[in-house]
PDB file of C-alpha atoms in Angstrom:
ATOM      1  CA  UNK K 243    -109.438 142.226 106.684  1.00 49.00           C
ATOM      2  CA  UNK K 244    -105.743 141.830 105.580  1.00 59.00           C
ATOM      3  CA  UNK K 245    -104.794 142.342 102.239  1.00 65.00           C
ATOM      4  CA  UNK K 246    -101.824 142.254  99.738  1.00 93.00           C
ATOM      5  CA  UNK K 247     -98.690 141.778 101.515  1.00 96.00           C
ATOM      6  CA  UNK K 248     -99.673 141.453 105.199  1.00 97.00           C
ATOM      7  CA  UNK K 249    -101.768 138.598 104.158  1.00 97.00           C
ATOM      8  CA  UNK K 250     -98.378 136.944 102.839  1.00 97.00           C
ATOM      9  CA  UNK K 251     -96.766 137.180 105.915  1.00 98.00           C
ATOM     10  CA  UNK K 252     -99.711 136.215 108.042  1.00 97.00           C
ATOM     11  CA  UNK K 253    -100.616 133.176 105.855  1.00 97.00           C
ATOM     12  CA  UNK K 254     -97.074 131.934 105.852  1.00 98.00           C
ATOM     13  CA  UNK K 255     -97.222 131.941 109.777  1.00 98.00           C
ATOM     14  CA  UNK K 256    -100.329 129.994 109.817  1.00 98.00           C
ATOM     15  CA  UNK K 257     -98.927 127.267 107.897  1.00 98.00           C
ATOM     16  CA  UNK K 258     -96.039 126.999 110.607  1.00 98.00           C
ATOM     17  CA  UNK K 259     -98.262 126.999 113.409  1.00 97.00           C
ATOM     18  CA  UNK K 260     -98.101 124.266 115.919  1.00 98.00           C
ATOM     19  CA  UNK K 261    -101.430 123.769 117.552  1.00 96.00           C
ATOM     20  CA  UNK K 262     -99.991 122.320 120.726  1.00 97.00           C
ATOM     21  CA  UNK K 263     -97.975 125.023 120.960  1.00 96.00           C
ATOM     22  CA  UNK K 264    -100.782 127.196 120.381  1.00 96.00           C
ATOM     23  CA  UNK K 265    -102.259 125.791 123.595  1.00 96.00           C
ATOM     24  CA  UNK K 266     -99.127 125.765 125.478  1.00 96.00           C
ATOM     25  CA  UNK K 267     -98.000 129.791 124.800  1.00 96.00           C
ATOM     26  CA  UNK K 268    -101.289 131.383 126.732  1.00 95.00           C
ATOM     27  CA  UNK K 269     -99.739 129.722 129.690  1.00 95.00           C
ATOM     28  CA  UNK K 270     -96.178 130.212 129.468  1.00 94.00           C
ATOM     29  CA  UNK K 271     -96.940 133.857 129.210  1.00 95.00           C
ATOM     30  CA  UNK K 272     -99.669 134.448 131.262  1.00 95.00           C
ATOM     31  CA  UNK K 273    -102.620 135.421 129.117  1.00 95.00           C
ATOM     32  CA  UNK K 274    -105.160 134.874 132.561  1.00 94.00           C
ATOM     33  CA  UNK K 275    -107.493 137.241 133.882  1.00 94.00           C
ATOM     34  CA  UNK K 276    -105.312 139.897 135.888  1.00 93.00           C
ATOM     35  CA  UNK K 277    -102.210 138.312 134.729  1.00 94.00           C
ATOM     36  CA  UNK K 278     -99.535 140.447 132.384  1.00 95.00           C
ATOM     37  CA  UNK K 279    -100.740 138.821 129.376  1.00 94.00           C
ATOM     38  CA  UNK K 280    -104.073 138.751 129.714  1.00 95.00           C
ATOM     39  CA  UNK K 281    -105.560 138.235 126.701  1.00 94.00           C
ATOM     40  CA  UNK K 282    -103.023 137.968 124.112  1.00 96.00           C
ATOM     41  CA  UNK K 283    -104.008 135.075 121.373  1.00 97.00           C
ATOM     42  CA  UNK K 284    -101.504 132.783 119.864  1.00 97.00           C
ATOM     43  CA  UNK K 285    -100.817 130.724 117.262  1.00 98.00           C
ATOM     44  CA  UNK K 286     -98.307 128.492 118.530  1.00 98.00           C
ATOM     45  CA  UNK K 287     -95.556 129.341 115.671  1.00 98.00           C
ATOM     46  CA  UNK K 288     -91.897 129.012 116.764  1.00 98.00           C
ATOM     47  CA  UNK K 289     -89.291 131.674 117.168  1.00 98.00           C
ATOM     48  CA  UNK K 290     -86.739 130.727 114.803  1.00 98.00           C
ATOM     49  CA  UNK K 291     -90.029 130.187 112.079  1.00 98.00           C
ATOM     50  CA  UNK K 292     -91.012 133.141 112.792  1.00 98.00           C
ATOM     51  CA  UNK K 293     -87.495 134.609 112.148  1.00 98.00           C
ATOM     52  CA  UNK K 294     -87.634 132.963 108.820  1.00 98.00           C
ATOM     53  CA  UNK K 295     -90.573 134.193 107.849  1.00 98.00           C
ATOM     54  CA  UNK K 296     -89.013 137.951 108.866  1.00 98.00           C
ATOM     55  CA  UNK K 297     -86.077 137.524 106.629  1.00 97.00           C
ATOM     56  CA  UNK K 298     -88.113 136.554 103.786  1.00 97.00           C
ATOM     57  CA  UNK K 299     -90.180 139.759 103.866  1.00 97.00           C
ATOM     58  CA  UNK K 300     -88.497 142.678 105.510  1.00 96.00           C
ATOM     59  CA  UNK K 301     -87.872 144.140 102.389  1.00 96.00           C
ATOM     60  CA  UNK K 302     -90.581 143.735 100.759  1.00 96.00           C
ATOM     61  CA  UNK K 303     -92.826 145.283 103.451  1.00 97.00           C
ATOM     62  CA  UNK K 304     -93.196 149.386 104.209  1.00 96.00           C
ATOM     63  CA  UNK K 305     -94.019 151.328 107.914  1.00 97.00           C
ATOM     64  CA  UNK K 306     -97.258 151.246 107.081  1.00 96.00           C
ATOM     65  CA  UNK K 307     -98.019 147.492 105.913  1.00 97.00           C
ATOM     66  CA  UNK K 308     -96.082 146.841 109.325  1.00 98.00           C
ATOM     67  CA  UNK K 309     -97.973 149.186 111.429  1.00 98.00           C
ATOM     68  CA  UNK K 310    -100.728 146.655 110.377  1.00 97.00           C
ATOM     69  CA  UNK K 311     -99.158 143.231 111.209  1.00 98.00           C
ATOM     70  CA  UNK K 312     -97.581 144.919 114.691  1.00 98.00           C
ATOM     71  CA  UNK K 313    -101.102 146.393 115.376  1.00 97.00           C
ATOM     72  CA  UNK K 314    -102.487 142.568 115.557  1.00 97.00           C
ATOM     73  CA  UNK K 315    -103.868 140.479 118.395  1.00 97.00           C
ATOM     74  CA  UNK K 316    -101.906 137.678 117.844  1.00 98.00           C
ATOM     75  CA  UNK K 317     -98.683 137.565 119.458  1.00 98.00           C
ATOM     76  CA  UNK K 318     -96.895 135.865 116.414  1.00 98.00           C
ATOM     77  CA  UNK K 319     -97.633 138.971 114.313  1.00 98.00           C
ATOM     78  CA  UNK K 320     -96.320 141.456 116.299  1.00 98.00           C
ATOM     79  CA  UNK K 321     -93.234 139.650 117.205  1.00 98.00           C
ATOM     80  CA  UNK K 322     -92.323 138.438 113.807  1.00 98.00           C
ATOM     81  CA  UNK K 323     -92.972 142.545 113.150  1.00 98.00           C
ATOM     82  CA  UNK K 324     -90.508 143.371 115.408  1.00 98.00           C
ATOM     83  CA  UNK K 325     -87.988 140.973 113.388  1.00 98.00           C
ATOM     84  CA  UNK K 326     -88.572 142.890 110.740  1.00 98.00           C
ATOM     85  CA  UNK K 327     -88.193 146.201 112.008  1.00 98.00           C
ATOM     86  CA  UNK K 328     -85.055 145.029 113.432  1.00 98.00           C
ATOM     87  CA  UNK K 329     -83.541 144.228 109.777  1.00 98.00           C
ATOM     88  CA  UNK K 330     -85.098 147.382 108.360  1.00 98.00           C
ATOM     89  CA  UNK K 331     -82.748 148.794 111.105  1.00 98.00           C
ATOM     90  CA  UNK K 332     -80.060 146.962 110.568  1.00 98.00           C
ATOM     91  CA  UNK K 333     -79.729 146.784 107.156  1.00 97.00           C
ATOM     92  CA  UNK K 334     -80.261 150.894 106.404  1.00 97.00           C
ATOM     93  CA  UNK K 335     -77.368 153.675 106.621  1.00 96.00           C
ATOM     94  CA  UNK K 336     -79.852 156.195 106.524  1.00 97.00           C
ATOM     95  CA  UNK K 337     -80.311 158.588 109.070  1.00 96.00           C
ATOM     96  CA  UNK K 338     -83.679 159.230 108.360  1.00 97.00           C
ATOM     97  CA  UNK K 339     -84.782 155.939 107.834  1.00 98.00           C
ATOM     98  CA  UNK K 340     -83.499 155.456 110.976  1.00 98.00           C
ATOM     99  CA  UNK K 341     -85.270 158.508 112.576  1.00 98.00           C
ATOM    100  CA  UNK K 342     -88.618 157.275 111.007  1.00 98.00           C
ATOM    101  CA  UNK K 343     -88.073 153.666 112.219  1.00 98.00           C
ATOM    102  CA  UNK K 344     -87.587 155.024 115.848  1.00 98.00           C
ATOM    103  CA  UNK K 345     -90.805 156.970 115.603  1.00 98.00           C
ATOM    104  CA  UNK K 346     -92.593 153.849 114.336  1.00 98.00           C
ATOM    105  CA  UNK K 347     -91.292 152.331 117.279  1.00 98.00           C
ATOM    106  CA  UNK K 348     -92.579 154.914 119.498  1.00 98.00           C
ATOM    107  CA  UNK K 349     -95.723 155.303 118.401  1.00 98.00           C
ATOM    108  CA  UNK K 350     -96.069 151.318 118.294  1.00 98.00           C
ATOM    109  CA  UNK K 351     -95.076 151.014 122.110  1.00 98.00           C
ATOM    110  CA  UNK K 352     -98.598 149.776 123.043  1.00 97.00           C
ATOM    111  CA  UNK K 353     -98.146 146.613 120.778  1.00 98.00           C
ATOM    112  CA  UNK K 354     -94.503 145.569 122.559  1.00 98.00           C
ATOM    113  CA  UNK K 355     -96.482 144.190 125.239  1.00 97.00           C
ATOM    114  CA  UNK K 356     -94.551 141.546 126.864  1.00 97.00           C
ATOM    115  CA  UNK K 357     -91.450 140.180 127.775  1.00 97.00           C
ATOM    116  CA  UNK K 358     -90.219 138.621 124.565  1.00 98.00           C
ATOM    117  CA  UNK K 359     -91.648 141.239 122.341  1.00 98.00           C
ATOM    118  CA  UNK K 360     -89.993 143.926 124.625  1.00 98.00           C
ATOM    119  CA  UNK K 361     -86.385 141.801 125.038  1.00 98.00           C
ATOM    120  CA  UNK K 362     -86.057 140.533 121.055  1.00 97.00           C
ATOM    121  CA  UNK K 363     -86.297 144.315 120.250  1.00 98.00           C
ATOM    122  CA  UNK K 364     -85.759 147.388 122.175  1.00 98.00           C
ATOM    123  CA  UNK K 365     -81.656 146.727 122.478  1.00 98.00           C
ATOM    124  CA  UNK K 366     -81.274 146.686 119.069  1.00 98.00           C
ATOM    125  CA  UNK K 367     -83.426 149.103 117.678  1.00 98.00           C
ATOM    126  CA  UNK K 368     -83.860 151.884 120.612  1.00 98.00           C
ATOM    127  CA  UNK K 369     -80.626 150.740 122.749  1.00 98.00           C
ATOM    128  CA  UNK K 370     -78.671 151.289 119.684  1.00 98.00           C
ATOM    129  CA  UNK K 371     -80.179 154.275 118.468  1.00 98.00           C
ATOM    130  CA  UNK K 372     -79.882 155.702 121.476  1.00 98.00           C
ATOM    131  CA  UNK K 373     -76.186 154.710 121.847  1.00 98.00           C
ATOM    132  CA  UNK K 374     -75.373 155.942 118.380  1.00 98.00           C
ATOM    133  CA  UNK K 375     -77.252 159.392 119.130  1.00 98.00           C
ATOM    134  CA  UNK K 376     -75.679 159.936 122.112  1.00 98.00           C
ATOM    135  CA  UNK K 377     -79.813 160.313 123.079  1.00 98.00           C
ATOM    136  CA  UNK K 378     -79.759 159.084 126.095  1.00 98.00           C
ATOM    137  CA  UNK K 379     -82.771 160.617 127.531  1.00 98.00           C
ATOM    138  CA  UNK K 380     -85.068 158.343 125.543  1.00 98.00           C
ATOM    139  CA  UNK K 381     -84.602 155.751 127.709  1.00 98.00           C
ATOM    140  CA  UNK K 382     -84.553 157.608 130.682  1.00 98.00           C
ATOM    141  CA  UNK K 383     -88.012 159.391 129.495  1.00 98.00           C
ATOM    142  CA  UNK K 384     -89.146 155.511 129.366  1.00 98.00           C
ATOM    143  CA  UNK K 385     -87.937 154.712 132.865  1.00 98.00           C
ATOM    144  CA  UNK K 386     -90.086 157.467 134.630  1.00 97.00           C
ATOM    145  CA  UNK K 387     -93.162 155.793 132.852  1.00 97.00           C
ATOM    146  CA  UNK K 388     -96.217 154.353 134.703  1.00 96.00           C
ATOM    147  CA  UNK K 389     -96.258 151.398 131.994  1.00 97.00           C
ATOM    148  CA  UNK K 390     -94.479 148.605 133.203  1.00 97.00           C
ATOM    149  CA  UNK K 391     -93.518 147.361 129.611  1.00 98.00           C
ATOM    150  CA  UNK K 392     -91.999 151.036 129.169  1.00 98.00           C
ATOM    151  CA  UNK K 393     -89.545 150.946 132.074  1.00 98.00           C
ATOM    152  CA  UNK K 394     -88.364 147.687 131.095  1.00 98.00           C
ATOM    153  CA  UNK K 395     -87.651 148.556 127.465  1.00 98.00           C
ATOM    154  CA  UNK K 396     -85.641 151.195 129.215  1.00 98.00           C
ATOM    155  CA  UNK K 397     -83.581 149.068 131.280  1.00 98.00           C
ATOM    156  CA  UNK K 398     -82.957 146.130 128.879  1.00 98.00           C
ATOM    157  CA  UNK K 399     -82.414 148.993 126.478  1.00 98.00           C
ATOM    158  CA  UNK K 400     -79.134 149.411 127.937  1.00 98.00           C
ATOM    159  CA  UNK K 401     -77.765 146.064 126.823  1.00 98.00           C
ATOM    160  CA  UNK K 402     -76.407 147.873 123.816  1.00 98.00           C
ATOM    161  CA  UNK K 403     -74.351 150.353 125.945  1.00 98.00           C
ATOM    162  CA  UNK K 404     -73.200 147.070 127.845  1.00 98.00           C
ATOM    163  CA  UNK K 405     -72.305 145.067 124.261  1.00 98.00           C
ATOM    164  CA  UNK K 406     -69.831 148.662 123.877  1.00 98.00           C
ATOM    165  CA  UNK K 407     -68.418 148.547 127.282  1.00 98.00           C
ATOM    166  CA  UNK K 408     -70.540 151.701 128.539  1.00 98.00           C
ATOM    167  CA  UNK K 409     -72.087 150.991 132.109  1.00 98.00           C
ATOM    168  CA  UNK K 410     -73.319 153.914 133.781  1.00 98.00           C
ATOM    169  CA  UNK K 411     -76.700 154.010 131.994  1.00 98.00           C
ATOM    170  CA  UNK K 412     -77.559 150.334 132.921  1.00 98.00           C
ATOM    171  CA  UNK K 413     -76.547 151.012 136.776  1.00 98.00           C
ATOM    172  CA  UNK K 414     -78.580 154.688 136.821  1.00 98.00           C
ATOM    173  CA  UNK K 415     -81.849 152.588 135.301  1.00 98.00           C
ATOM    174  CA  UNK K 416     -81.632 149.854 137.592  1.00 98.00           C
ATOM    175  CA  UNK K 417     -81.330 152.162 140.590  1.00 98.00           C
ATOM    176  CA  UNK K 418     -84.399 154.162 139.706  1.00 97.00           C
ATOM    177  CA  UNK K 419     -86.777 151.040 139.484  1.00 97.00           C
ATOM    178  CA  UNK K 420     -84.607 149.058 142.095  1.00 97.00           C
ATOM    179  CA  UNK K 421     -87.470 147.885 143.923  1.00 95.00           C
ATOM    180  CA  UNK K 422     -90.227 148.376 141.498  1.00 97.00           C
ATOM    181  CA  UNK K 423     -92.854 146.200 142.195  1.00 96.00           C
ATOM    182  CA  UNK K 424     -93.165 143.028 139.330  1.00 96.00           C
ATOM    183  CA  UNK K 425     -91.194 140.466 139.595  1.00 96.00           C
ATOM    184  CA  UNK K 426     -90.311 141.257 135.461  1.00 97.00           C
ATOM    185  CA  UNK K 427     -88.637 144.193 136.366  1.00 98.00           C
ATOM    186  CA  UNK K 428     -86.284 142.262 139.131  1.00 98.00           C
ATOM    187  CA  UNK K 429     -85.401 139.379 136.661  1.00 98.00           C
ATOM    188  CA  UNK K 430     -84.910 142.307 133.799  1.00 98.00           C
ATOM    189  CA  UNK K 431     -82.817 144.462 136.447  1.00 98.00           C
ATOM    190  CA  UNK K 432     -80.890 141.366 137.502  1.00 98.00           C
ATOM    191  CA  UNK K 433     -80.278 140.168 133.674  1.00 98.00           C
ATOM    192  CA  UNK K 434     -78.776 143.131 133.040  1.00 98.00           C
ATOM    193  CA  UNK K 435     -76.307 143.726 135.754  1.00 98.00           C
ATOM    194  CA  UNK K 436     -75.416 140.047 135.291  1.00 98.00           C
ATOM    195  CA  UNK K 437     -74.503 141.236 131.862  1.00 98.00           C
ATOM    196  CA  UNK K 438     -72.403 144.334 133.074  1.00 98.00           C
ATOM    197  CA  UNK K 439     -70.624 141.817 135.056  1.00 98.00           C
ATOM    198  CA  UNK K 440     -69.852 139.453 132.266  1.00 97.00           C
ATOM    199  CA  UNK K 441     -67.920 142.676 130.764  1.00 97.00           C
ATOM    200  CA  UNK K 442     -66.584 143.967 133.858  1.00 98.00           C
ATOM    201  CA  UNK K 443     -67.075 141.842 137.699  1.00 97.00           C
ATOM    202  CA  UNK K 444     -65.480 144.094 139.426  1.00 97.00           C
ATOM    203  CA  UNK K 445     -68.197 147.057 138.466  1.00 98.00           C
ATOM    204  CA  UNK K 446     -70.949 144.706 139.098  1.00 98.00           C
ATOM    205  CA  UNK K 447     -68.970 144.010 142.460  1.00 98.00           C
ATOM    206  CA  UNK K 448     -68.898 147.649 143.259  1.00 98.00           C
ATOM    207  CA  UNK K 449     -72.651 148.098 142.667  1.00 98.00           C
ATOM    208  CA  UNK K 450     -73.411 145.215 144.128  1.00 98.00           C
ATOM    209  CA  UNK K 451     -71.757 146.190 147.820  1.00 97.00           C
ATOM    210  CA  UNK K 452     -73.870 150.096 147.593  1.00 97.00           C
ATOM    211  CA  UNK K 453     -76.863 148.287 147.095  1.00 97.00           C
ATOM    212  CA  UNK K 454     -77.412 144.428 147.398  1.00 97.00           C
ATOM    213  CA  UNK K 455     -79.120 144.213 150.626  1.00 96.00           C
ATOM    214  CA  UNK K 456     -82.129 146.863 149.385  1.00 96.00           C
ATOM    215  CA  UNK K 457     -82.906 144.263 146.000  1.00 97.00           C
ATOM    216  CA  UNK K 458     -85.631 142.078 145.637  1.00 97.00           C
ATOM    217  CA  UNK K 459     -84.135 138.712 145.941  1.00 97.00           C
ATOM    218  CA  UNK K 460     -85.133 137.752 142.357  1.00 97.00           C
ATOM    219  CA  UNK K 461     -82.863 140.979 141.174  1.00 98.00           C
ATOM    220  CA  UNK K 462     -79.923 139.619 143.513  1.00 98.00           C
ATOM    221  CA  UNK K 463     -80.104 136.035 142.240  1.00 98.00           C
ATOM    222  CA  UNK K 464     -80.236 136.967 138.375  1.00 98.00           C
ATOM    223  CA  UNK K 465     -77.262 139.673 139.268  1.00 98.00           C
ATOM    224  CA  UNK K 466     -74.778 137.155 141.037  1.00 98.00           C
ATOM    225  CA  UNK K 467     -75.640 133.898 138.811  1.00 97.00           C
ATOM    226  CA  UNK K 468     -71.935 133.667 137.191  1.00 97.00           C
ATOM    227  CA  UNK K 469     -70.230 134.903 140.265  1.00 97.00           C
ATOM    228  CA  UNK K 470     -67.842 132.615 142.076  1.00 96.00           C
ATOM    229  CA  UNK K 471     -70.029 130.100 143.800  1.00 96.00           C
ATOM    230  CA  UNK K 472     -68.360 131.369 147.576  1.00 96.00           C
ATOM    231  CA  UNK K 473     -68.930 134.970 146.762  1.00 96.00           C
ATOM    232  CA  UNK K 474     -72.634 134.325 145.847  1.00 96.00           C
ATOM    233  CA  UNK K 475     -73.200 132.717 149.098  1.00 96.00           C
ATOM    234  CA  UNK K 476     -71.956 135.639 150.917  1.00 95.00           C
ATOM    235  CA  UNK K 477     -73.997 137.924 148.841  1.00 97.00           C
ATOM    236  CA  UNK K 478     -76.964 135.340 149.207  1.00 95.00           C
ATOM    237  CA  UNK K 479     -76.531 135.513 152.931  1.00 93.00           C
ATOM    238  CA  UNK K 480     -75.658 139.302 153.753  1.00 93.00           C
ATOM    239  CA  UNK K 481     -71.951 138.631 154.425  1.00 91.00           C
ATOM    240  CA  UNK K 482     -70.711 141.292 152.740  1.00 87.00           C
TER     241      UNK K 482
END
């Protein structure tokens, strides 16, 4: 049973809950028998409440109160954790902090299990870490995994390399799970170069032409979605 101040924080996202929300989430993230979120429980409490509640206690809260709250099977929790962790990131200049906060987030890697939880966090915790470190290879490590969730931390990962104008990483993690097979890692693959090319079309051009006609079609369309509306056709179509 929860106690002291993991109790708060769950308490103050129970009064916020929405109950049909509660029965919409399962749905909207696939929570079915052999789906990817089979089995996650929600209680229907909005993202920007749960960002308030975050902001109210990130400070208040240590590693190993968290480790509680982003160890629970409701989806809120864990999420509203990750806020947290975030600021706890964000707001420190030290190193070690920083070091321990990364290995929290490693050893917590079972919990960010889905999209949201995955997209809301690993940028701006490991991406930038990573980026700061010049420690590249933790992402890569994460792209050879067998866990789905894993390689797509990796890849969306790289949308702090993007944010500084660094594209290499984002292109070599794409390429290696190109054609992975769940449709979450061809809309993550696609977001991302479409976010390359929002800094820089003609590199997304230039990957694009090596290897456009080998992507899932899900990966193509996120890729070229801000393109000129001629030039996606001819992608669309094999033209090019």
């Amino acid at each position: 049973m929860s106690t002291g101040i993991v109790k708060e924080v769950q308490e103050a996202l129970a009064v916020l809950s929405i109950p049909e929300k509660a029965e919409f989430f399962p749905r909207f993230f696939k929570t079915g028998k052999g789906e990817y979120g089979e089995g996650d429980l929600f209680l229907g409490v909005k993202v920007p409440d749960q960002r308030t509640v975050a902001k109210e206690y990130y400070s208040k809260i240590n590693l190993n109160e968290l480790s509680e709250l982003l160890s629970s099977k409701y989806h809120e929790h864990r999420l509203t954790a990750l806020f947290i962790l975030i600021s706890k990131f964000e707001k420190t200049k030290n190193k070690e902090v920083k070091d321990e906060i990364i290995a929290f987030y490693f050893t917590h890697l079972p919990y960010v299990n889905n999209w949201d939880l995955v997209d809301s966090s690993c940028y701006k915790i490991l991406g930038r870490y990573a980026y700061e470190n010049k420690k590249e290879n933790l992402l890569r490590d994460l792209s050879e995994s067998d866990e789905m969730w894993h390689k797509r931390i990796a890849v969306v990962g790289t949308m702090h390399y993007i944010k500084k104008g660094s594209f290499d990483l984002t292109q070599e993690l794409v390429t290696r799970n190109l054609k992975h097979s769940h449709d979450l890692m061809h809309k993550a693959n696609g977001w991302l170069l479409r976010e390359m090319g929002n800094k820089d079309e003609k590199t997304l051009i230039n990957y694009l032409n090596q290897y456009y006609k080998e992507m899932p079609r899900t990966c193509l369309r996120y890729a070229i979605e801000k393109l000129d509306e001629d030039l996606r056709q001819d992608y669309l179509k094999g033209r090019i």
